Coordinates of N, CA and C in Angstrom, one line a residue:
M12 N 161.8 -157.0 0.6 CA 161.4 -155.8 -0.1 C 161.3 -156.2 -1.6
L13 N 160.1 -155.9 -2.1 CA 159.9 -156.3 -3.5 C 160.6 -155.4 -4.5
V14 N 160.8 -154.1 -4.2 CA 161.5 -153.2 -5.0 C 162.8 -152.9 -4.4
S15 N 163.9 -153.3 -5.1 CA 165.2 -153.1 -4.5 C 165.9 -152.0 -5.2
N16 N 167.1 -151.7 -4.7 CA 167.9 -150.7 -5.3 C 168.3 -151.1 -6.7
H17 N 168.5 -152.5 -6.9 CA 168.9 -153.0 -8.2 C 167.8 -152.7 -9.3
L18 N 166.6 -152.8 -8.9 CA 165.5 -152.5 -9.9 C 165.5 -151.0 -10.2
G19 N 165.8 -150.2 -9.2 CA 165.9 -148.7 -9.5 C 167.0 -148.4 -10.4
I20 N 168.2 -149.1 -10.2 CA 169.3 -148.9 -11.1 C 169.0 -149.3 -12.5
L21 N 168.3 -150.5 -12.6 CA 167.9 -151.0 -14.0 C 167.0 -150.0 -14.6
E22 N 166.0 -149.4 -13.9 CA 165.1 -148.4 -14.4 C 165.8 -147.2 -15.0
R23 N 166.7 -146.7 -14.1 CA 167.5 -145.5 -14.6 C 168.4 -145.8 -15.8
S24 N 168.9 -147.0 -15.8 CA 169.8 -147.4 -16.9 C 169.0 -147.5 -18.2
L25 N 167.8 -148.1 -18.1 CA 166.9 -148.2 -19.3 C 166.5 -146.8 -19.8
D26 N 166.2 -145.9 -18.8 CA 165.9 -144.5 -19.2 C 167.1 -143.9 -20.0
A27 N 168.3 -144.1 -19.5 CA 169.5 -143.6 -20.1 C 169.7 -144.2 -21.5
A28 N 169.4 -145.4 -21.7 CA 169.6 -146.1 -23.0 C 168.6 -145.5 -24.0
M29 N 167.3 -145.3 -23.5 CA 166.3 -144.7 -24.4 C 166.7 -143.3 -24.8
L30 N 167.2 -142.5 -23.8 CA 167.7 -141.1 -24.1 C 168.9 -141.2 -25.1
R31 N 169.8 -142.1 -24.9 CA 170.9 -142.3 -25.8 C 170.4 -142.6 -27.2
Q32 N 169.4 -143.5 -27.3 CA 168.9 -143.8 -28.7 C 168.3 -142.6 -29.4
R33 N 167.5 -141.8 -28.6 CA 167.0 -140.6 -29.2 C 168.1 -139.6 -29.6
T34 N 169.1 -139.5 -28.8 CA 170.2 -138.6 -29.1 C 171.0 -139.0 -30.3
I35 N 171.2 -140.3 -30.5 CA 171.9 -140.8 -31.6 C 171.1 -140.6 -32.9
A36 N 169.8 -140.8 -32.8 CA 168.9 -140.6 -33.9 C 168.9 -139.1 -34.3
N37 N 168.9 -138.2 -33.4 CA 168.9 -136.8 -33.7 C 170.2 -136.4 -34.4
N38 N 171.3 -137.0 -33.9 CA 172.6 -136.7 -34.5 C 172.6 -137.2 -36.0
V39 N 172.1 -138.4 -36.2 CA 172.1 -138.9 -37.6 C 171.1 -138.1 -38.5
A40 N 170.0 -137.7 -37.9 CA 169.0 -136.9 -38.7 C 169.6 -135.6 -39.1
N41 N 170.6 -135.1 -38.4 CA 171.2 -133.8 -38.7 C 172.6 -133.9 -39.3
I42 N 172.8 -135.0 -39.9 CA 174.2 -135.2 -40.5 C 174.5 -134.2 -41.5
D43 N 173.6 -133.6 -42.2 CA 173.8 -132.6 -43.3 C 173.5 -131.2 -42.9
T44 N 173.1 -131.0 -41.6 CA 172.8 -129.7 -41.1 C 174.0 -128.8 -40.9
P45 N 174.2 -127.7 -41.5 CA 175.4 -126.9 -41.3 C 175.4 -126.4 -39.8
Q46 N 176.6 -126.4 -39.3 CA 176.9 -125.9 -37.9 C 176.3 -126.8 -36.8
F47 N 175.7 -128.0 -37.1 CA 175.1 -128.8 -36.1 C 176.2 -129.5 -35.3
K48 N 176.1 -129.5 -34.0 CA 177.1 -130.1 -33.1 C 176.4 -131.4 -32.5
S49 N 177.1 -132.5 -32.7 CA 176.5 -133.8 -32.2 C 176.6 -133.8 -30.7
K50 N 175.7 -134.6 -30.1 CA 175.7 -134.8 -28.7 C 175.8 -136.3 -28.3
Q51 N 176.1 -136.5 -27.0 CA 176.2 -137.8 -26.5 C 175.6 -137.8 -25.1
V52 N 175.2 -139.0 -24.6 CA 174.6 -139.2 -23.3 C 175.7 -139.7 -22.4
V53 N 175.8 -139.1 -21.2 CA 176.7 -139.5 -20.2 C 175.9 -140.0 -19.0
F54 N 176.1 -141.3 -18.6 CA 175.3 -141.9 -17.5 C 176.2 -142.8 -16.7
E55 N 176.8 -143.8 -17.4 CA 177.5 -144.9 -16.7 C 178.6 -144.4 -15.8
D56 N 179.4 -143.4 -16.2 CA 180.4 -142.9 -15.4 C 179.8 -142.1 -14.2
L57 N 178.7 -141.4 -14.4 CA 178.1 -140.7 -13.3 C 177.6 -141.7 -12.3
L58 N 177.0 -142.8 -12.7 CA 176.5 -143.9 -11.9 C 177.6 -144.5 -11.1
K59 N 178.7 -144.8 -11.8 CA 179.8 -145.4 -11.1 C 180.4 -144.5 -10.0
H60 N 180.5 -143.2 -10.3 CA 180.9 -142.3 -9.3 C 180.0 -142.2 -8.1
E61 N 178.7 -142.2 -8.4 CA 177.7 -142.1 -7.3 C 177.7 -143.4 -6.4
M62 N 177.9 -144.5 -7.1 CA 177.9 -145.8 -6.3 C 179.2 -145.9 -5.4
N63 N 180.3 -145.4 -5.9 CA 181.5 -145.6 -5.1 C 181.7 -144.4 -4.1
G64 N 181.2 -143.3 -4.4 CA 181.4 -142.1 -3.5 C 182.8 -141.8 -3.1
A65 N 183.0 -140.9 -2.3 CA 184.4 -140.5 -1.9 C 185.1 -141.6 -1.1
S66 N 184.4 -142.3 -0.3 CA 185.0 -143.3 0.6 C 185.2 -144.6 0.0
G67 N 184.7 -144.8 -1.2 CA 184.8 -146.1 -1.9 C 183.7 -147.1 -1.5
Q68 N 182.9 -146.8 -0.6 CA 181.8 -147.6 -0.2 C 180.6 -147.4 -1.1
Q69 N 179.8 -148.5 -1.3 CA 178.6 -148.3 -2.1 C 177.6 -147.4 -1.3
K70 N 177.0 -146.4 -2.0 CA 176.1 -145.5 -1.3 C 174.8 -145.3 -2.2
L71 N 174.7 -146.0 -3.3 CA 173.6 -145.8 -4.2 C 172.3 -146.3 -3.5
Q72 N 171.2 -145.5 -3.6 CA 170.0 -145.9 -2.9 C 168.8 -145.7 -3.7
A73 N 167.6 -145.8 -3.2 CA 166.4 -145.7 -3.9 C 166.1 -144.3 -4.5
Y74 N 165.2 -144.2 -5.5 CA 164.9 -143.0 -6.2 C 163.4 -142.8 -6.2
R75 N 163.0 -141.6 -5.8 CA 161.5 -141.3 -5.9 C 161.3 -140.5 -7.2
T76 N 160.3 -140.8 -8.0 CA 160.0 -140.1 -9.2 C 159.1 -139.0 -9.0
N77 N 158.5 -138.8 -7.8 CA 157.6 -137.7 -7.5 C 157.7 -137.4 -6.1
A78 N 157.7 -136.1 -5.7 CA 157.8 -135.7 -4.3 C 156.7 -136.2 -3.5
R79 N 155.5 -136.4 -4.1 CA 154.4 -136.9 -3.3 C 154.4 -138.4 -2.9
H80 N 155.3 -139.1 -3.5 CA 155.5 -140.5 -3.2 C 156.0 -140.7 -1.8
I81 N 155.7 -141.8 -1.2 CA 156.3 -142.1 0.1 C 157.8 -142.3 0.0
P82 N 158.5 -141.5 0.8 CA 160.0 -141.6 0.7 C 160.5 -143.0 1.2
F83 N 161.6 -143.4 0.5 CA 162.2 -144.6 0.9 C 163.2 -144.3 2.1
A84 N 163.5 -145.3 2.9 CA 164.5 -145.0 3.9 C 165.8 -144.8 3.1
D85 N 166.5 -143.8 3.5 CA 167.8 -143.5 2.9 C 167.7 -143.3 1.4
S86 N 166.7 -142.6 0.9 CA 166.6 -142.4 -0.6 C 167.7 -141.4 -1.0
G87 N 168.1 -141.6 -2.3 CA 169.2 -140.8 -2.8 C 169.7 -141.1 -4.2
L88 N 169.0 -142.0 -4.9 CA 169.4 -142.3 -6.2 C 169.1 -141.2 -7.1
N89 N 170.0 -140.2 -7.3 CA 169.7 -139.0 -8.0 C 170.5 -138.9 -9.3
V90 N 171.1 -140.0 -9.7 CA 171.9 -139.9 -10.9 C 171.0 -139.9 -12.1
V91 N 171.1 -138.8 -12.9 CA 170.3 -138.7 -14.1 C 171.3 -138.6 -15.3
P92 N 170.9 -139.2 -16.5 CA 171.7 -139.1 -17.6 C 171.8 -137.6 -18.1
R93 N 172.9 -137.3 -18.6 CA 173.1 -135.9 -19.2 C 173.5 -136.0 -20.6
I94 N 173.0 -135.0 -21.4 CA 173.4 -134.9 -22.8 C 174.5 -133.8 -22.9
V95 N 175.6 -134.2 -23.5 CA 176.8 -133.3 -23.6 C 177.3 -133.3 -25.0
S96 N 178.1 -132.3 -25.3 CA 178.7 -132.3 -26.7 C 179.8 -133.3 -26.9
N97 N 180.0 -133.7 -28.1 CA 181.1 -134.6 -28.4 C 182.3 -133.8 -28.7
P98 N 183.2 -133.5 -27.7 CA 184.3 -132.6 -27.9 C 185.4 -133.1 -28.9
E99 N 185.5 -134.4 -29.1 CA 186.6 -134.9 -29.9 C 186.2 -135.2 -31.4
N100 N 185.0 -134.9 -31.8 CA 184.6 -135.1 -33.2 C 185.3 -134.1 -34.1
F101 N 185.6 -134.6 -35.3 CA 186.2 -133.8 -36.3 C 185.1 -133.0 -36.9
V102 N 185.4 -131.7 -37.1 CA 184.4 -130.8 -37.6 C 184.6 -130.7 -39.1
Q103 N 183.6 -130.8 -39.9 CA 183.6 -130.7 -41.3 C 183.6 -129.3 -41.8
N104 N 183.8 -129.0 -43.1 CA 183.9 -127.7 -43.6 C 182.6 -126.9 -43.3
N105 N 181.4 -127.5 -43.2 CA 180.2 -126.8 -43.0 C 179.9 -126.6 -41.5
G106 N 180.9 -126.9 -40.6 CA 180.7 -126.8 -39.2 C 180.0 -127.9 -38.5
N107 N 179.6 -128.9 -39.2 CA 178.9 -130.1 -38.7 C 180.0 -131.1 -38.2
D108 N 179.7 -131.7 -37.1 CA 180.7 -132.7 -36.6 C 180.1 -134.1 -36.4
V109 N 179.0 -134.4 -37.1 CA 178.5 -135.8 -37.0 C 179.3 -136.8 -37.8
D110 N 179.7 -137.8 -37.2 CA 180.5 -138.9 -37.8 C 179.5 -140.1 -37.9
L111 N 179.1 -140.5 -39.1 CA 178.1 -141.5 -39.2 C 178.6 -142.9 -38.7
E112 N 179.8 -143.2 -39.0 CA 180.4 -144.5 -38.5 C 180.4 -144.5 -37.0
F113 N 180.8 -143.4 -36.3 CA 180.8 -143.4 -34.9 C 179.4 -143.5 -34.3
E114 N 178.4 -142.8 -34.9 CA 177.0 -142.9 -34.5 C 176.5 -144.3 -34.6
M115 N 176.7 -145.0 -35.7 CA 176.2 -146.3 -35.9 C 176.9 -147.3 -34.9
S116 N 178.1 -147.1 -34.6 CA 178.8 -147.9 -33.6 C 178.2 -147.7 -32.3
E117 N 177.9 -146.5 -31.9 CA 177.3 -146.2 -30.6 C 175.8 -146.7 -30.6
Y118 N 175.2 -146.7 -31.7 CA 173.8 -147.2 -31.8 C 173.8 -148.7 -31.5
A119 N 174.8 -149.4 -32.2 CA 174.9 -150.9 -32.0 C 175.2 -151.2 -30.5
K120 N 176.2 -150.5 -29.9 CA 176.5 -150.7 -28.5 C 175.3 -150.5 -27.6
N121 N 174.6 -149.4 -27.9 CA 173.4 -149.0 -27.1 C 172.3 -150.1 -27.2
Q122 N 172.1 -150.6 -28.4 CA 171.1 -151.7 -28.6 C 171.5 -152.9 -27.8
I123 N 172.7 -153.3 -27.8 CA 173.2 -154.5 -27.0 C 173.0 -154.2 -25.5
W124 N 173.3 -153.0 -25.1 CA 173.2 -152.6 -23.7 C 171.7 -152.7 -23.3
Y125 N 170.9 -152.1 -24.1 CA 169.4 -152.1 -23.8 C 168.8 -153.5 -23.7
N126 N 169.2 -154.3 -24.7 CA 168.7 -155.7 -24.7 C 169.2 -156.4 -23.4
G127 N 170.4 -156.2 -23.0 CA 170.9 -156.8 -21.7 C 170.1 -156.3 -20.5
L128 N 169.8 -155.0 -20.5 CA 169.1 -154.5 -19.4 C 167.6 -155.0 -19.3
T129 N 167.0 -155.2 -20.5 CA 165.7 -155.7 -20.5 C 165.7 -157.2 -20.0
Q130 N 166.7 -157.9 -20.4 CA 166.8 -159.3 -19.9 C 167.0 -159.4 -18.4
L131 N 167.8 -158.5 -17.9 CA 168.0 -158.5 -16.5 C 166.8 -158.1 -15.7
T132 N 166.0 -157.1 -16.3 CA 164.8 -156.7 -15.7 C 163.7 -157.8 -15.7
A133 N 163.6 -158.5 -16.8 CA 162.7 -159.7 -16.9 C 163.1 -160.8 -16.0
G134 N 164.4 -161.0 -15.8 CA 164.9 -162.0 -14.9 C 164.5 -161.7 -13.4
H135 N 164.6 -160.4 -13.1 CA 164.3 -159.9 -11.8 C 162.8 -160.2 -11.5
F136 N 161.9 -159.9 -12.4 CA 160.5 -160.1 -12.2 C 160.2 -161.6 -12.2
Q137 N 160.9 -162.4 -13.0 CA 160.7 -163.8 -13.0 C 161.0 -164.4 -11.7
K138 N 162.1 -163.9 -11.1 CA 162.5 -164.4 -9.7 C 161.4 -164.1 -8.7
L139 N 160.9 -162.8 -8.8 CA 159.8 -162.4 -7.9 C 158.6 -163.3 -8.1
R140 N 158.2 -163.6 -9.3 CA 157.1 -164.5 -9.6 C 157.3 -165.8 -9.0
S141 N 158.5 -166.4 -9.2 CA 158.8 -167.7 -8.6 C 158.7 -167.7 -7.1
V142 N 159.1 -166.7 -6.5 CA 159.0 -166.6 -5.0 C 157.5 -166.5 -4.6
I143 N 156.8 -165.7 -5.3 CA 155.3 -165.5 -5.0 C 154.6 -166.8 -5.2
E144 N 154.9 -167.5 -6.3 CA 154.2 -168.7 -6.6 C 154.7 -169.9 -5.8
G145 N 155.7 -169.7 -5.0 CA 156.2 -170.8 -4.1 C 157.4 -171.5 -4.7
G146 N 157.9 -171.1 -5.9 CA 159.0 -171.7 -6.5 C 158.8 -173.2 -7.0
G147 N 157.6 -173.7 -7.0 CA 157.4 -175.0 -7.3 C 157.1 -175.3 -8.8
R148 N 157.2 -174.3 -9.6 CA 156.9 -174.5 -11.1 C 158.1 -174.6 -11.9

């Protein structure tokens, strides 16, 4: 099978990383906006929970992006990143809770995560190319 569950997980993880990037940028852009409440993206914990399930066995499966696509056998990768409030942030006098140091730290972590995901994805396709070409190069 050319498209595995691992590639689907990489795709969803890249989507989450891009959403996290936009969320962090929005938080920083609103650092001086009164009453603005910062947000964060939750994905990895949801993915871990979905993969382990109640029985502890892996149950993560393929994901269809459109209902008209041909269904995979045992499809069910339905973990989507969620944007939630940052409940533990200190609220400033103007009601804003954006912490620039925290946001920059999250930005750096997300950038490292994204770079790792892109390298894993490139490696996956390089392996496929090697198999298709006969591995002789």
